[in-house]
Coordinates of C-alpha atoms in Angstrom, one line a residue:
X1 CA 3.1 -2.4 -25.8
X2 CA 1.4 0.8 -24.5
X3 CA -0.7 0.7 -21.8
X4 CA -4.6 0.2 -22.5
X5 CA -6.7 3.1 -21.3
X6 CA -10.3 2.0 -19.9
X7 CA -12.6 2.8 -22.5
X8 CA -16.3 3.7 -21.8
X9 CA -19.1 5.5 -23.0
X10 CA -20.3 6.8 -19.9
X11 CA -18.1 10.0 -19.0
X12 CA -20.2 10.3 -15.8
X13 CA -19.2 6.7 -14.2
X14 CA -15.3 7.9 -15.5
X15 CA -15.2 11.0 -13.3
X16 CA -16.9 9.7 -10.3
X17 CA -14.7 9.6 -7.1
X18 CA -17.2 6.8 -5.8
X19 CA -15.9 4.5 -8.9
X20 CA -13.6 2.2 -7.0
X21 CA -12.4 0.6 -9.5
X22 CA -12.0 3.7 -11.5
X23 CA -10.1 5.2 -8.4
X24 CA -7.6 2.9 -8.2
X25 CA -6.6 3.2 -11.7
X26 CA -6.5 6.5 -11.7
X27 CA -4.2 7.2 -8.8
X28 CA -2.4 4.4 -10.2
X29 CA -0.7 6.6 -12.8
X30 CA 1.0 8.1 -9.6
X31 CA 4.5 6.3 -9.0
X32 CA 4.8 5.3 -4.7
X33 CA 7.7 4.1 -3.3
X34 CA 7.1 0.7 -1.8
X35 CA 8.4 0.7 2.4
X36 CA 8.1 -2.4 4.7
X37 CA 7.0 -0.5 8.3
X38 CA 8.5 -3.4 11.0
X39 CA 7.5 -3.2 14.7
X40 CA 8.6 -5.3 17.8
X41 CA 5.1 -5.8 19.9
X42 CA 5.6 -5.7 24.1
X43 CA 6.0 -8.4 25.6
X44 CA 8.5 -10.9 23.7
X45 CA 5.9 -11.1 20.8
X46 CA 7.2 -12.3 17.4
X47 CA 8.0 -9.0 15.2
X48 CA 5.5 -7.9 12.4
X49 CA 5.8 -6.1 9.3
X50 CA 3.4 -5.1 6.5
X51 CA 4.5 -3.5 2.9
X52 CA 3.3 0.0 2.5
X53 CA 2.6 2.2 -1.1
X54 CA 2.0 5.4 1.3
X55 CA 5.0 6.3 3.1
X56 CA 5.6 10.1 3.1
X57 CA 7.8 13.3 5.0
X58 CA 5.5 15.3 6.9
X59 CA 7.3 18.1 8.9
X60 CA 10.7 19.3 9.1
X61 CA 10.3 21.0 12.4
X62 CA 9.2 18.9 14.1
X63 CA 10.7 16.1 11.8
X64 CA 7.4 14.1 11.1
X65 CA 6.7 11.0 8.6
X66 CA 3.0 9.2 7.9
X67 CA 2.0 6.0 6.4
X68 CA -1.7 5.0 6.1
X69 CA -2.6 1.1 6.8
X70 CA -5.7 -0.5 5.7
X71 CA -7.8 -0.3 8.6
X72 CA -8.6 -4.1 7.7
X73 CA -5.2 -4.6 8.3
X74 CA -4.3 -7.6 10.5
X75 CA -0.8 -6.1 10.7
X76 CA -1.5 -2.4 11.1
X77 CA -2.8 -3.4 15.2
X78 CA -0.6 -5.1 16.7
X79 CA 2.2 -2.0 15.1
X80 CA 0.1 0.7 16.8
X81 CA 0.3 -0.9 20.0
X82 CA 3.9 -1.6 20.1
X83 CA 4.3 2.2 19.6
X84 CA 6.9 2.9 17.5
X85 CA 8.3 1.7 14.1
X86 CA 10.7 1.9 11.6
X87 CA 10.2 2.7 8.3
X88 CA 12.5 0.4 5.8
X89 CA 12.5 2.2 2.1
X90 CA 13.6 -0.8 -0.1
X91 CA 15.6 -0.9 -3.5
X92 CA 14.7 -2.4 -6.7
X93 CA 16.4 -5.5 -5.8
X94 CA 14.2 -6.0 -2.3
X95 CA 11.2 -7.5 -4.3
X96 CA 11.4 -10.9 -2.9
X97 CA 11.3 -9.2 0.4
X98 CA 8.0 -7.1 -0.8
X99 CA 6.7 -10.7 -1.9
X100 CA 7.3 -12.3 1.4
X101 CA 5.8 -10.0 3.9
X102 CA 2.7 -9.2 1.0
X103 CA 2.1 -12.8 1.3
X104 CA 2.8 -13.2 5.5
X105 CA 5.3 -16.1 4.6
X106 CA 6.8 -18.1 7.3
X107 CA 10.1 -17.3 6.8
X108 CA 9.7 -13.2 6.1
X109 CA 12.1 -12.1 9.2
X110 CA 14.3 -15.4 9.3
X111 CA 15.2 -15.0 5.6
X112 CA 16.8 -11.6 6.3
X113 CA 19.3 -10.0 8.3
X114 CA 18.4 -7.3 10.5
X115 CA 19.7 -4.4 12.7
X116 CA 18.0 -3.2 15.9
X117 CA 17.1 0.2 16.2
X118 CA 16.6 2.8 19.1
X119 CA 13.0 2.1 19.5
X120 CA 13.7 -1.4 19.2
X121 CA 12.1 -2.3 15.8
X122 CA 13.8 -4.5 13.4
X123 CA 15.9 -2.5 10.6
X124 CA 16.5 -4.3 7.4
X125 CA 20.0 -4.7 6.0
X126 CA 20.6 -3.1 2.6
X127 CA 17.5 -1.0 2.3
X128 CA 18.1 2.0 0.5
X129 CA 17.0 3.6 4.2
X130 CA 15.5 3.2 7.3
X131 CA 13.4 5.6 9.6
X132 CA 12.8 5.0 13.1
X133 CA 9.7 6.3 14.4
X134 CA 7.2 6.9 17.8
X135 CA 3.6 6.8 17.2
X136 CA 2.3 10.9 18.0
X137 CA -0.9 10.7 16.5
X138 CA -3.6 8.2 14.4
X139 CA -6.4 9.8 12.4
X140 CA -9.3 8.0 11.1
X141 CA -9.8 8.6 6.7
X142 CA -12.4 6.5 5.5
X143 CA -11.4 2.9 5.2
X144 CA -7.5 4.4 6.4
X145 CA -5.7 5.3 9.0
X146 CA -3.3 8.4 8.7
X147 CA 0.1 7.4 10.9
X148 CA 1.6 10.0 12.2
X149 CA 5.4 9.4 13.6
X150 CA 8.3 11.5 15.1
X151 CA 11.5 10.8 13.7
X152 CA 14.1 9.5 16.5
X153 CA 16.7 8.1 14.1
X154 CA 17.5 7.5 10.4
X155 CA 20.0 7.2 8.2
X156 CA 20.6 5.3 4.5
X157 CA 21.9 2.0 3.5
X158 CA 25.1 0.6 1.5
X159 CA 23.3 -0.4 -1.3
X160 CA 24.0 1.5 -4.7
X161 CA 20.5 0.1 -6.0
X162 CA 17.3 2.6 -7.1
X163 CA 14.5 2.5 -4.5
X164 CA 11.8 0.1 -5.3
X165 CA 9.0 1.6 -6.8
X166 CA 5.4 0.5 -7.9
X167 CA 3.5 1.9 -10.7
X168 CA 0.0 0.8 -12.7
X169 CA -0.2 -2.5 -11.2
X170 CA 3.8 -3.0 -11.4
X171 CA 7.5 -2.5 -9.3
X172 CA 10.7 -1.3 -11.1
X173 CA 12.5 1.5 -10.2
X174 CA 13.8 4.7 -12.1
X175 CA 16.5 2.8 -14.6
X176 CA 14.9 -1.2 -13.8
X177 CA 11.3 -2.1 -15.8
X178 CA 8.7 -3.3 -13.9
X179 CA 8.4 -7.2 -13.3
X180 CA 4.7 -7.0 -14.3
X181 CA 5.3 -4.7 -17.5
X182 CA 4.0 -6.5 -20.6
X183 CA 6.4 -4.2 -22.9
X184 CA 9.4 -5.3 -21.0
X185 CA 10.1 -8.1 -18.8
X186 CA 6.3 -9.9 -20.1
X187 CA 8.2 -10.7 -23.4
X188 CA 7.7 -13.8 -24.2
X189 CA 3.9 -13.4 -24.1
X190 CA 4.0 -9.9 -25.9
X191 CA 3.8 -11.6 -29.2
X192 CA 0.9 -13.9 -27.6
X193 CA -1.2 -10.6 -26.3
X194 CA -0.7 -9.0 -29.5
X195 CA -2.2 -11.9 -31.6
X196 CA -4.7 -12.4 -29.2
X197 CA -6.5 -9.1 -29.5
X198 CA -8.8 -9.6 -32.5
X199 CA -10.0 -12.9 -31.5
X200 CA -10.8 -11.9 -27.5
X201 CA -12.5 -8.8 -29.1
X202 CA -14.6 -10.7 -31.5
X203 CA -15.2 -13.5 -29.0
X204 CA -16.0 -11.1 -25.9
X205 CA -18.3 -9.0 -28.7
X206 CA -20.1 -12.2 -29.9
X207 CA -20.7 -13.8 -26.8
X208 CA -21.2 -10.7 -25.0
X209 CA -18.8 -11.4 -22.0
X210 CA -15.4 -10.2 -20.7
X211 CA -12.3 -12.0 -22.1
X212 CA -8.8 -11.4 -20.8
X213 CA -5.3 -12.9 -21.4
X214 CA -2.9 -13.4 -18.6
X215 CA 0.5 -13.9 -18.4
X216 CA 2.8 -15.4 -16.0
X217 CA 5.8 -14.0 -14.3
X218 CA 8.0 -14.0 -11.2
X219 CA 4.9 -16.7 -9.5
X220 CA 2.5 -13.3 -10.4
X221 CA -0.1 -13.8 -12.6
X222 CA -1.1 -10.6 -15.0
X223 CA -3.7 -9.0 -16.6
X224 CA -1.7 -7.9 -20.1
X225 CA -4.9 -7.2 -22.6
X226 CA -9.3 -7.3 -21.9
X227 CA -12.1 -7.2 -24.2
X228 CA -15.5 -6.5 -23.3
X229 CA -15.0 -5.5 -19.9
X230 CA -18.2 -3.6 -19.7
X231 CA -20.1 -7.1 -20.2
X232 CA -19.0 -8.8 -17.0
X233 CA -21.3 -8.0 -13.8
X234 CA -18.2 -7.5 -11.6
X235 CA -15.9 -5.9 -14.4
X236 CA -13.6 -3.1 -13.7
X237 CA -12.0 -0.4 -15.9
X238 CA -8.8 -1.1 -14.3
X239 CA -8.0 -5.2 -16.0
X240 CA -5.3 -4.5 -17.6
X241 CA -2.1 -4.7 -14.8
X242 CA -4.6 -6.6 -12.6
X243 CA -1.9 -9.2 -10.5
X244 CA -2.4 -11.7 -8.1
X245 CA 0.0 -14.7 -6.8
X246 CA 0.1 -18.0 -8.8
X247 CA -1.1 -20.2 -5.7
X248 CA -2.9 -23.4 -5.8
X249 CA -6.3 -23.9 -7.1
X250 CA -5.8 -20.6 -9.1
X251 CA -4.7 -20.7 -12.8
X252 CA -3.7 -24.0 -12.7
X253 CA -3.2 -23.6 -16.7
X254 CA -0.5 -22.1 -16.4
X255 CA 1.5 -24.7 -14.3
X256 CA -0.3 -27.7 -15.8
X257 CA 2.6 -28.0 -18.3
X258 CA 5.1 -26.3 -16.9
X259 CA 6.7 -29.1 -14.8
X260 CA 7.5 -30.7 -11.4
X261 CA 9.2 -27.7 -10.2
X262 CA 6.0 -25.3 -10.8
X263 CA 4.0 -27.6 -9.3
X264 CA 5.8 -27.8 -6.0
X265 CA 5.7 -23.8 -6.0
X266 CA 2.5 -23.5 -6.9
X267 CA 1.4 -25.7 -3.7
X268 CA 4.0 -24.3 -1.9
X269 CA 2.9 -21.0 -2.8
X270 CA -1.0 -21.8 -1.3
X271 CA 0.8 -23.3 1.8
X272 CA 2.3 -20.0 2.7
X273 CA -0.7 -18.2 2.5
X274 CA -3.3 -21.0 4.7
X275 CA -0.7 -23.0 6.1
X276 CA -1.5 -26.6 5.3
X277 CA -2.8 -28.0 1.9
X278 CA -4.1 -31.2 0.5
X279 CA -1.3 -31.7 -2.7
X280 CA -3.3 -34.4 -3.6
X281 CA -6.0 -31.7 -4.7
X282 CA -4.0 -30.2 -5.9
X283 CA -2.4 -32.6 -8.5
X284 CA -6.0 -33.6 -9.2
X285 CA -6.7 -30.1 -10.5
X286 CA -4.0 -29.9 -12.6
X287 CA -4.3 -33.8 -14.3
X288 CA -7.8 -32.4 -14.9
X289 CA -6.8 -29.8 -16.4
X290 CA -4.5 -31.7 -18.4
X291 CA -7.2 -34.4 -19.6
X292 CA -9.9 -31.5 -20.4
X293 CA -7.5 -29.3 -22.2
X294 CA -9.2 -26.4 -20.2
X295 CA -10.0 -24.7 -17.1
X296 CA -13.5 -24.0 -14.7
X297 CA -13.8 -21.5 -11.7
X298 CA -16.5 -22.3 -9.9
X299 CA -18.0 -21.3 -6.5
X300 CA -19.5 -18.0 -6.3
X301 CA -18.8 -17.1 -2.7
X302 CA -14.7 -17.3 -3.7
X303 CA -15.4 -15.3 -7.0
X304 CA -17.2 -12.1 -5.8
X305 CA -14.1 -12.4 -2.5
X306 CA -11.6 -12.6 -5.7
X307 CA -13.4 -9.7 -7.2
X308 CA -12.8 -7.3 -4.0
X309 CA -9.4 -8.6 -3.7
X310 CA -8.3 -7.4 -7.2
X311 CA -10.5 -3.9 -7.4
X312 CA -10.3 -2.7 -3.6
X313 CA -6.7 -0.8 -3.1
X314 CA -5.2 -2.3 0.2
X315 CA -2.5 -1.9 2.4
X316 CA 0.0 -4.3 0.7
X317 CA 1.5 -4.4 -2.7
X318 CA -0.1 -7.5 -4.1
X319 CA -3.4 -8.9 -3.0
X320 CA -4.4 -10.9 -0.1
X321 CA -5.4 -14.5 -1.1
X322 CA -6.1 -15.1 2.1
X323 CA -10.0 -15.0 1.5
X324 CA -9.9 -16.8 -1.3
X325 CA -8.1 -19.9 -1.3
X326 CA -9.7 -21.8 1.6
X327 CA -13.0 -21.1 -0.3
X328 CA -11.8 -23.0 -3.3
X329 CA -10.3 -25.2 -1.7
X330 CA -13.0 -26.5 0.5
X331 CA -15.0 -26.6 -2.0
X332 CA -12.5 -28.7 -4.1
X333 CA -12.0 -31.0 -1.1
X334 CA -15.9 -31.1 -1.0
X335 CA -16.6 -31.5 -4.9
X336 CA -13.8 -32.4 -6.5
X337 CA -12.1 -30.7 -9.3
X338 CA -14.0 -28.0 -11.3
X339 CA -16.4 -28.8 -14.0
X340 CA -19.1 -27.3 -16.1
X341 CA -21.4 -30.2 -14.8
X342 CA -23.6 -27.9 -12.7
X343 CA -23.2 -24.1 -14.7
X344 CA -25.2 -22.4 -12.3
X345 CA -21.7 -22.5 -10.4
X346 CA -19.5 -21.5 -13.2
X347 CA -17.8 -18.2 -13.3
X348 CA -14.9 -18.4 -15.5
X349 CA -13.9 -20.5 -18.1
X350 CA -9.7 -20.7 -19.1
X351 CA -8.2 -21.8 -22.2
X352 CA -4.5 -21.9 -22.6
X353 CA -2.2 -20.9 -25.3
X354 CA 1.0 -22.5 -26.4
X355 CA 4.5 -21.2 -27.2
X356 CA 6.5 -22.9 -30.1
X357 CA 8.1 -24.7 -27.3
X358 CA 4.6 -26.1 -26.4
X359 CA 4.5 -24.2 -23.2
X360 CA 2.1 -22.0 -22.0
X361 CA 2.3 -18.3 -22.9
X362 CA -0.7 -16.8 -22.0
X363 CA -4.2 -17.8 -21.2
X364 CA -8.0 -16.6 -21.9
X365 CA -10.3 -16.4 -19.6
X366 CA -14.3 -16.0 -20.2
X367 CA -15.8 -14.1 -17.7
X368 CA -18.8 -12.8 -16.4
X369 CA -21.9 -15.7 -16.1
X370 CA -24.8 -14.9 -14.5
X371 CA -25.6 -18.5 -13.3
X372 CA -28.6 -18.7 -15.0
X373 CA -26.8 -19.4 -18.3
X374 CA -27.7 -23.4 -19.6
X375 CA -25.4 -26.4 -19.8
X376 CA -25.4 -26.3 -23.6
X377 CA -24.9 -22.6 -23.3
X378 CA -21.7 -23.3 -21.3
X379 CA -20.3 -25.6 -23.5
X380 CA -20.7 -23.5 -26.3
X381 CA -19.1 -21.1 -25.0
X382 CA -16.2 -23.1 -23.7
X383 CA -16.4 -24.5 -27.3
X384 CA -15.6 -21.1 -29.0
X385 CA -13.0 -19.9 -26.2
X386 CA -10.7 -23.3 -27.0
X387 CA -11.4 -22.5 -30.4
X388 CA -9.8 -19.0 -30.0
X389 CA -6.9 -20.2 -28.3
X390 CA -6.3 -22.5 -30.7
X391 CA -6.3 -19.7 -33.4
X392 CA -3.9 -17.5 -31.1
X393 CA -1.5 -20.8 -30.8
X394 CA -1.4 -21.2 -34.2
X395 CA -0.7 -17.4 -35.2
X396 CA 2.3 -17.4 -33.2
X397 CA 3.5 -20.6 -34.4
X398 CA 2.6 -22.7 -30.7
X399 CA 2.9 -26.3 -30.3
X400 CA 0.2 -27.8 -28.4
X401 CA 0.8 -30.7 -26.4
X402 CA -2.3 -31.7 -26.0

């Protein structure tokens, strides 16, 4: 399936540097390597890592190498005051290791085995290679810092494997497909996407709201096709790739079906990134889900924080959830599981759609409520959304279990 270019009839908002959104996707087209920069703070302090699209040589003579954190960075700090770091480039079969350390999991350093190096900052074993660095210089670019670091040390790894790479939303490497490419490792929800295209662009058309469908893979959840992305207040150009980790409260469609193993990795998956969660919420969400045959987002605050998550390019190779799921989940704890009952809350509705094995392939979601919409304009239009699912089910010969 070939990648969907952002259409619009603006040309003016499609040129303009100041177009976030329309920034990221652009330089998106660039392939970067993905390197984990590891540090070892003074004073006995745990070490710290964050996962880096920016890596770069510098200077020969003398033999200089940059990165640029996120100045929001909680990471980026506590490396510039250690001093020094080392630069691990990892291969194509490193992802999990990307995943950790992009979602700060507990066990990030103690999963791994590492080497020391002369600066003293953890070296991983089997990345493709490793660059030990000092801090020279640090120069303030916007919402950026520009790293600069003399080399003291480097050298390559054992590992035969490609680098790991990340392209338009997705990693691979120069002979391995991306885990978040809807032509190639998506496949079981290709046929889904491709059904789904006439009814999200009638639906988004007649309702005049943003419909997407989303896919699951490797506990990432993925953007594969939009409609109407021009009709949703916070919409971007730049949907389609969009990816985010499949964490409790979030899509819960997509693990409401999919067994007792999902479900303890979907909560296990919110634990890593707050540290303690209620399961009990949790498996209220999804027997809701179950009973209603569909999903609600709710809370406002969590959507717009959800929004900048997704659209603002940071530091790390998948987004921080870390804003986002205490919101919901407070306000779960507080209220209970979604509903439509008050739609001045609503943001998003979520339909699901089956697989001949009855499992889910890929979901809709409705998007872009002002809050001033009406009850019975909510159900109506959660009304025509399960209708379209249906439709999609049914063209790909799904079985629906519910």
């Amino acid at each position: 399936m070939a990648q969907i270019i952002p259409a619009s009839t603006d040309q003016s908002q499609e040129t303009r540097p100041d177009n976030a959104a329309w920034f990221r996707y652009v330089l998106g087209q660039y392939p970067t390597g993905v390197t984990l920069i590891t540090a070892t703070p003074d004073g006995g302090d745990d070490p710290v890592g964050m996962v880096v699209g920016t890596f770069s040589s510098v200077s020969l003579d003398p033999p200089l190498v940059s990165f640029m954190p996120d100045v929001r960075s909680t990471s980026w700090p506590k490396i510039r005051a250690a001093g020094s770091f080392c630069a691990n480039i990892l291969t194509a079969g490193q992802q999990d290791v990307c995943r950790a350390f992009s979602r700060k999991a507990a066990d990030r350093f103690t999963a791994n085995s590492w080497a020391d190096t002369p600066s003293g900052s953890p070296r991983l074993d089997g990345a493709a290679a490793w660059v030990d660095c000092e801090i020279v210089d640090v120069i303030r670019a916007g919402d950026h810092d520009i790293v600069i670091g003399r080399v003291n040390a480097l050298g390559v790894g054992s590992s035969k494997e490609l680098p790991l790479l990340f392209l338009r939303g997705g990693y691979g490497s120069f002979s391995i497909p991306s885990i978040f490419s809807p032509a190639t490792a998506l496949t079981r929800h290709v046929k889904a996407a491709d059904a789904a295209r006439p009814e999200i662009e009638s639906l988004a058309q007649e309702l005049r709201l943003e419909v997407l469908v989303s896919g699951v893979v490797d506990d990432s959840v993925v953007v594969l096709t939009a409609a109407g992305v021009d009709s949703s207040p916070g919409g971007s150009p730049s949907r389609v790739g969009v990816s985010f980790g499949l964490a409790a409260p979030l899509a819960p469609l997509h693990v409401a079906w999919a067994g007792e193993g999902a479900e303890a990795r979907w909560i296990a998956n919110a634990r890593e990134v707050v540290g303690d969660i209620d399961p009990d919420l949790a498996h209220a969400e999804l027997a809701n889900v179950r009973r209603a045959g569909y999903a609600v987002s709710v809370d406002v605050g969590a959507a717009a924080e959800f929004e900048r998550m997704v659209q603002v390019p940071s530091d790390t190779a998948a987004p921080d959830l870390s804003g986002v799921l205490p919101k919901l989940l407070a306000h779960m704890a507080a209220s209970g599981p979604p509903s439509i009952d008050d739609p001045s809350g609503v943001t998003s509705l979520h339909a699901p759609v089956f697989d001949p094995e009855g499992r889910v392939a890929v979901t809709l979601t409705l998007n872009g409520f002002s809050g001033s919409e009406t009850a019975l304009h909510i159900a109506d239009c959660r009304d025509r959304l399960l209708a379209a699912a249906r439709a999609i089910t049914k063209e790909i010969g799904g079985h629906s279990p519910i």
